[in-house]
Amino acid sequence: MELNADFDRSVQVVPQDHKWVKSPMPGVERMMLDRLGDEVARATTIVRYAPGSAFSAHTHDGGEEFIVLEGVFEDEHGAFPVGSYIRNPPGSSHTPSAPQGAVIFVKLWQFDPKDRSHVRIDTNKLGSVADERRKGIRVSPLFEDAREKVSIETWEPGTSATIDAAGGVEILVLEGNVTSGGERLGPWSWVRRPVGEHIDLTASTEGARLWIKTGHLNHVSAPGA
């Protein structure tokens, strides 16, 4: 299966444009954003767990990265409320569930195969620093290695700025609203720009909180490729 699989093209998705698709597990639905492969795939997805739903135990051969958008996501390693940012590296395993229901934004098969770093961050308790180059923006670093950089940015109301995409960029709106190319992007809107491009954004009068990943689109391949 291929969805938004041409990584030389820009993609912009707002939730109301997409439908939830049933997964192989009862009570678990997916809003697919991009995908290379079938059930084992390099994939970016918003996943919705109904209360009491669960996935069977499984291993993430290609790694798993997610941030909790709604509810509480659980596995044998803990209970992760809204704002939790997790990286489970290649070879890690777990048995996920959501007794109260949850929604997560998740990326699969997008790690350096040698990465063995577990990351668990409650972004609600994370500090931030002012971006000296872009007024009105504060940055909370989440992860960085030779392949990619992940952070949360908080934009003050009315802030306009450019995000460079030398190695590609993905943006997920967590809170508030921004506009891009005249389109209003609210919570859970997702944007991808290819290597070498940039994106200009303007925060609304309520400001915005954005999850941002850069650099990683220099390393795109399907599982096993």
Tab-separated table of C-alpha atoms in Angstrom:
chain	number	residue	atom	x	y	z
A	1	MET	CA	0.000	0.000	0.000
A	2	GLU	CA	1.231	3.487	-0.825
A	3	LEU	CA	-0.287	6.689	0.544
A	4	ASN	CA	1.358	10.109	0.130
A	5	ALA	CA	4.382	8.030	-0.812
A	6	ASP	CA	6.041	10.584	-3.109
A	7	PHE	CA	8.330	12.287	-0.627
A	8	ASP	CA	9.369	14.892	-3.177
A	9	ARG	CA	5.894	16.434	-2.925
A	10	SER	CA	4.320	18.575	-0.198
A	11	VAL	CA	1.384	17.164	1.736
A	12	GLN	CA	-1.108	18.970	3.957
A	13	VAL	CA	-3.900	17.060	5.763
A	14	VAL	CA	-6.634	18.382	8.040
A	15	PRO	CA	-8.569	15.792	10.085
A	16	GLN	CA	-11.980	16.622	8.619
A	17	ASP	CA	-10.673	15.585	5.179
A	18	HIS	CA	-9.925	12.036	6.314
A	19	LYS	CA	-11.920	9.053	7.561
A	20	TRP	CA	-11.135	6.579	10.298
A	21	VAL	CA	-10.256	3.107	8.975
A	22	LYS	CA	-10.620	-0.050	11.065
A	23	SER	CA	-7.402	-1.795	12.075
A	24	PRO	CA	-7.004	-5.571	12.506
A	25	MET	CA	-7.780	-5.138	16.235
A	26	PRO	CA	-11.375	-4.489	17.432
A	27	GLY	CA	-11.942	-0.953	18.701
A	28	VAL	CA	-8.770	0.443	17.133
A	29	GLU	CA	-9.115	2.789	14.145
A	30	ARG	CA	-6.541	4.623	12.058
A	31	MET	CA	-6.334	7.879	10.132
A	32	MET	CA	-3.501	7.144	7.705
A	33	LEU	CA	-1.299	10.100	6.740
A	34	ASP	CA	1.489	8.443	4.792
A	35	ARG	CA	2.412	4.826	4.211
A	36	LEU	CA	4.959	2.637	2.397
A	37	GLY	CA	4.141	-1.052	2.774
A	38	ASP	CA	1.206	-3.179	3.902
A	39	GLU	CA	0.492	-4.149	7.522
A	40	VAL	CA	4.258	-3.901	8.112
A	41	ALA	CA	4.959	-0.412	6.790
A	42	ARG	CA	6.864	2.805	7.100
A	43	ALA	CA	3.849	4.738	8.286
A	44	THR	CA	2.646	7.959	9.843
A	45	THR	CA	-0.785	7.573	11.399
A	46	ILE	CA	-3.240	8.972	13.926
A	47	VAL	CA	-4.610	5.989	15.852
A	48	ARG	CA	-7.808	6.040	17.927
A	49	TYR	CA	-8.340	3.485	20.689
A	50	ALA	CA	-11.893	2.992	21.975
A	51	PRO	CA	-12.177	2.586	25.765
A	52	GLY	CA	-11.080	-0.906	26.715
A	53	SER	CA	-9.387	-1.659	23.389
A	54	ALA	CA	-5.912	-3.121	23.059
A	55	PHE	CA	-3.335	-4.492	20.654
A	56	SER	CA	-1.749	-7.876	21.198
A	57	ALA	CA	1.904	-8.016	22.248
A	58	HIS	CA	4.256	-7.172	19.402
A	59	THR	CA	7.820	-6.170	18.606
A	60	HIS	CA	8.732	-2.983	16.752
A	61	ASP	CA	11.483	-4.199	14.455
A	62	GLY	CA	11.718	-0.747	12.871
A	63	GLY	CA	11.030	1.325	15.990
A	64	GLU	CA	7.992	3.318	17.091
A	65	GLU	CA	7.634	7.011	17.938
A	66	PHE	CA	4.409	8.534	19.233
A	67	ILE	CA	2.827	11.421	21.094
A	68	VAL	CA	-0.445	11.066	23.002
A	69	LEU	CA	-3.114	13.467	21.723
A	70	GLU	CA	-6.108	12.443	23.809
A	71	GLY	CA	-6.866	10.145	26.762
A	72	VAL	CA	-4.311	7.816	28.359
A	73	PHE	CA	-2.237	5.270	26.427
A	74	GLU	CA	-0.905	2.333	28.449
A	75	ASP	CA	1.492	-0.588	28.186
A	76	GLU	CA	3.572	-2.628	30.607
A	77	HIS	CA	6.038	0.284	30.861
A	78	GLY	CA	3.534	2.801	32.203
A	79	ALA	CA	0.452	4.956	31.659
A	80	PHE	CA	1.023	7.881	29.328
A	81	PRO	CA	-1.426	10.829	29.431
A	82	VAL	CA	-1.963	13.563	26.845
A	83	GLY	CA	1.351	15.189	25.954
A	84	SER	CA	3.512	12.114	26.512
A	85	TYR	CA	6.253	11.710	23.889
A	86	ILE	CA	7.636	8.183	23.523
A	87	ARG	CA	10.355	6.579	21.394
A	88	ASN	CA	10.538	2.778	21.431
A	89	PRO	CA	13.648	1.835	19.407
A	90	PRO	CA	14.074	-1.036	16.946
A	91	GLY	CA	13.761	-4.391	18.685
A	92	SER	CA	11.579	-3.101	21.542
A	93	SER	CA	8.247	-4.727	22.358
A	94	HIS	CA	5.074	-3.931	24.289
A	95	THR	CA	1.374	-4.686	24.717
A	96	PRO	CA	-0.520	-1.408	24.218
A	97	SER	CA	-3.994	-0.683	25.534
A	98	ALA	CA	-6.311	2.184	26.403
A	99	PRO	CA	-8.702	1.327	29.246
A	100	GLN	CA	-10.098	4.878	29.139
A	101	GLY	CA	-9.641	5.381	25.396
A	102	ALA	CA	-6.845	7.311	23.695
A	103	VAL	CA	-5.666	8.930	20.472
A	104	ILE	CA	-1.998	8.893	19.474
A	105	PHE	CA	0.064	10.234	16.565
A	106	VAL	CA	2.489	7.437	15.701
A	107	LYS	CA	5.389	6.888	13.299
A	108	LEU	CA	6.690	3.378	12.490
A	109	TRP	CA	9.825	2.092	10.758
A	110	GLN	CA	11.526	5.505	10.698
A	111	PHE	CA	14.465	4.961	13.071
A	112	ASP	CA	18.162	4.523	12.508
A	113	PRO	CA	18.417	0.691	12.694
A	114	LYS	CA	21.224	1.056	15.254
A	115	ASP	CA	19.212	3.348	17.550
A	116	ARG	CA	18.586	1.781	20.965
A	117	SER	CA	17.535	4.920	22.864
A	118	HIS	CA	14.303	4.753	24.852
A	119	VAL	CA	12.699	8.176	25.325
A	120	ARG	CA	9.748	8.946	27.614
A	121	ILE	CA	8.923	12.627	28.136
A	122	ASP	CA	5.911	14.346	29.673
A	123	THR	CA	5.885	17.436	27.471
A	124	ASN	CA	3.474	19.185	29.853
A	125	LYS	CA	6.352	19.445	32.331
A	126	LEU	CA	8.997	20.328	29.776
A	127	GLY	CA	10.697	23.707	29.836
A	128	SER	CA	11.332	25.846	26.768
A	129	VAL	CA	13.837	28.386	25.479
A	130	ALA	CA	13.244	31.410	23.276
A	131	ASP	CA	14.289	31.020	19.658
A	132	GLU	CA	16.789	33.836	19.103
A	133	ARG	CA	16.241	33.832	15.332
A	134	ARG	CA	12.421	33.803	15.333
A	135	LYS	CA	10.670	36.225	17.651
A	136	GLY	CA	7.573	34.937	19.440
A	137	ILE	CA	8.604	31.265	19.391
A	138	ARG	CA	9.759	29.077	22.261
A	139	VAL	CA	11.345	25.658	21.674
A	140	SER	CA	11.213	22.481	23.791
A	141	PRO	CA	13.719	19.889	22.476
A	142	LEU	CA	12.563	16.255	22.499
A	143	PHE	CA	15.216	14.283	20.595
A	144	GLU	CA	18.181	14.810	18.285
A	145	ASP	CA	20.660	12.533	16.533
A	146	ALA	CA	22.604	12.570	13.272
A	147	ARG	CA	19.449	11.800	11.253
A	148	GLU	CA	16.747	13.963	12.773
A	149	LYS	CA	15.660	16.607	15.256
A	150	VAL	CA	12.340	16.565	17.113
A	151	SER	CA	10.899	19.400	19.190
A	152	ILE	CA	7.768	21.172	20.323
A	153	GLU	CA	7.418	24.838	19.456
A	154	THR	CA	5.054	27.264	21.174
A	155	TRP	CA	4.067	30.210	18.965
A	156	GLU	CA	2.694	33.389	20.485
A	157	PRO	CA	-0.548	34.803	18.993
A	158	GLY	CA	0.000	36.369	15.583
A	159	THR	CA	3.563	35.092	15.174
A	160	SER	CA	4.704	34.607	11.557
A	161	ALA	CA	7.851	32.645	10.799
A	162	THR	CA	9.553	30.270	8.391
A	163	ILE	CA	10.553	26.685	9.137
A	164	ASP	CA	13.410	25.471	6.938
A	165	ALA	CA	13.327	21.916	5.597
A	166	ALA	CA	16.910	21.263	4.499
A	167	GLY	CA	16.323	17.596	5.331
A	168	GLY	CA	12.536	17.703	5.102
A	169	VAL	CA	10.044	18.668	7.793
A	170	GLU	CA	6.854	17.324	9.344
A	171	ILE	CA	4.550	19.382	11.541
A	172	LEU	CA	1.600	18.283	13.651
A	173	VAL	CA	-0.584	20.968	15.212
A	174	LEU	CA	-1.116	20.019	18.853
A	175	GLU	CA	-3.034	23.072	20.059
A	176	GLY	CA	-4.326	26.306	18.591
A	177	ASN	CA	-4.295	27.177	14.905
A	178	VAL	CA	-1.848	28.252	12.213
A	179	THR	CA	-2.330	29.245	8.593
A	180	SER	CA	-0.226	27.945	5.706
A	181	GLY	CA	-0.790	29.033	2.131
A	182	GLY	CA	-4.110	30.548	3.151
A	183	GLU	CA	-5.376	27.311	4.732
A	184	ARG	CA	-6.269	27.221	8.413
A	185	LEU	CA	-4.709	24.284	10.227
A	186	GLY	CA	-6.270	23.359	13.555
A	187	PRO	CA	-5.444	20.618	16.083
A	188	TRP	CA	-4.223	17.330	14.570
A	189	SER	CA	-3.564	18.901	11.176
A	190	TRP	CA	-0.421	17.462	9.612
A	191	VAL	CA	2.014	18.986	7.128
A	192	ARG	CA	4.993	17.455	5.314
A	193	ARG	CA	7.474	19.400	3.176
A	194	PRO	CA	10.190	17.681	1.106
A	195	VAL	CA	13.947	18.039	1.390
A	196	GLY	CA	15.171	21.494	0.471
A	197	GLU	CA	11.888	23.336	0.865
A	198	HIS	CA	10.476	25.510	3.651
A	199	ILE	CA	7.105	26.422	5.093
A	200	ASP	CA	5.756	29.805	6.188
A	201	LEU	CA	3.276	29.734	9.062
A	202	THR	CA	1.271	32.331	10.971
A	203	ALA	CA	-0.263	31.586	14.364
A	204	SER	CA	-3.844	32.641	15.039
A	205	THR	CA	-4.931	35.047	17.760
A	206	GLU	CA	-4.858	32.145	20.225
A	207	GLY	CA	-1.328	31.065	19.322
A	208	ALA	CA	-0.286	27.495	18.606
A	209	ARG	CA	1.700	24.531	19.869
A	210	LEU	CA	3.428	22.442	17.202
A	211	TRP	CA	5.245	19.095	17.128
A	212	ILE	CA	8.059	19.402	14.574
A	213	LYS	CA	10.481	16.863	13.091
A	214	THR	CA	13.239	17.872	10.657
A	215	GLY	CA	16.070	16.154	8.794
A	216	HIS	CA	14.550	12.670	8.603
A	217	LEU	CA	13.282	12.771	5.019
A	218	ASN	CA	16.822	12.222	3.776
A	219	HIS	CA	16.289	8.630	4.978
A	220	VAL	CA	13.062	7.278	3.464
A	221	SER	CA	12.615	3.602	2.589
A	222	ALA	CA	10.054	0.839	2.980
A	223	PRO	CA	10.694	-1.914	5.560
A	224	GLY	CA	13.284	-4.347	4.241
A	225	ALA	CA	14.358	-2.056	1.400
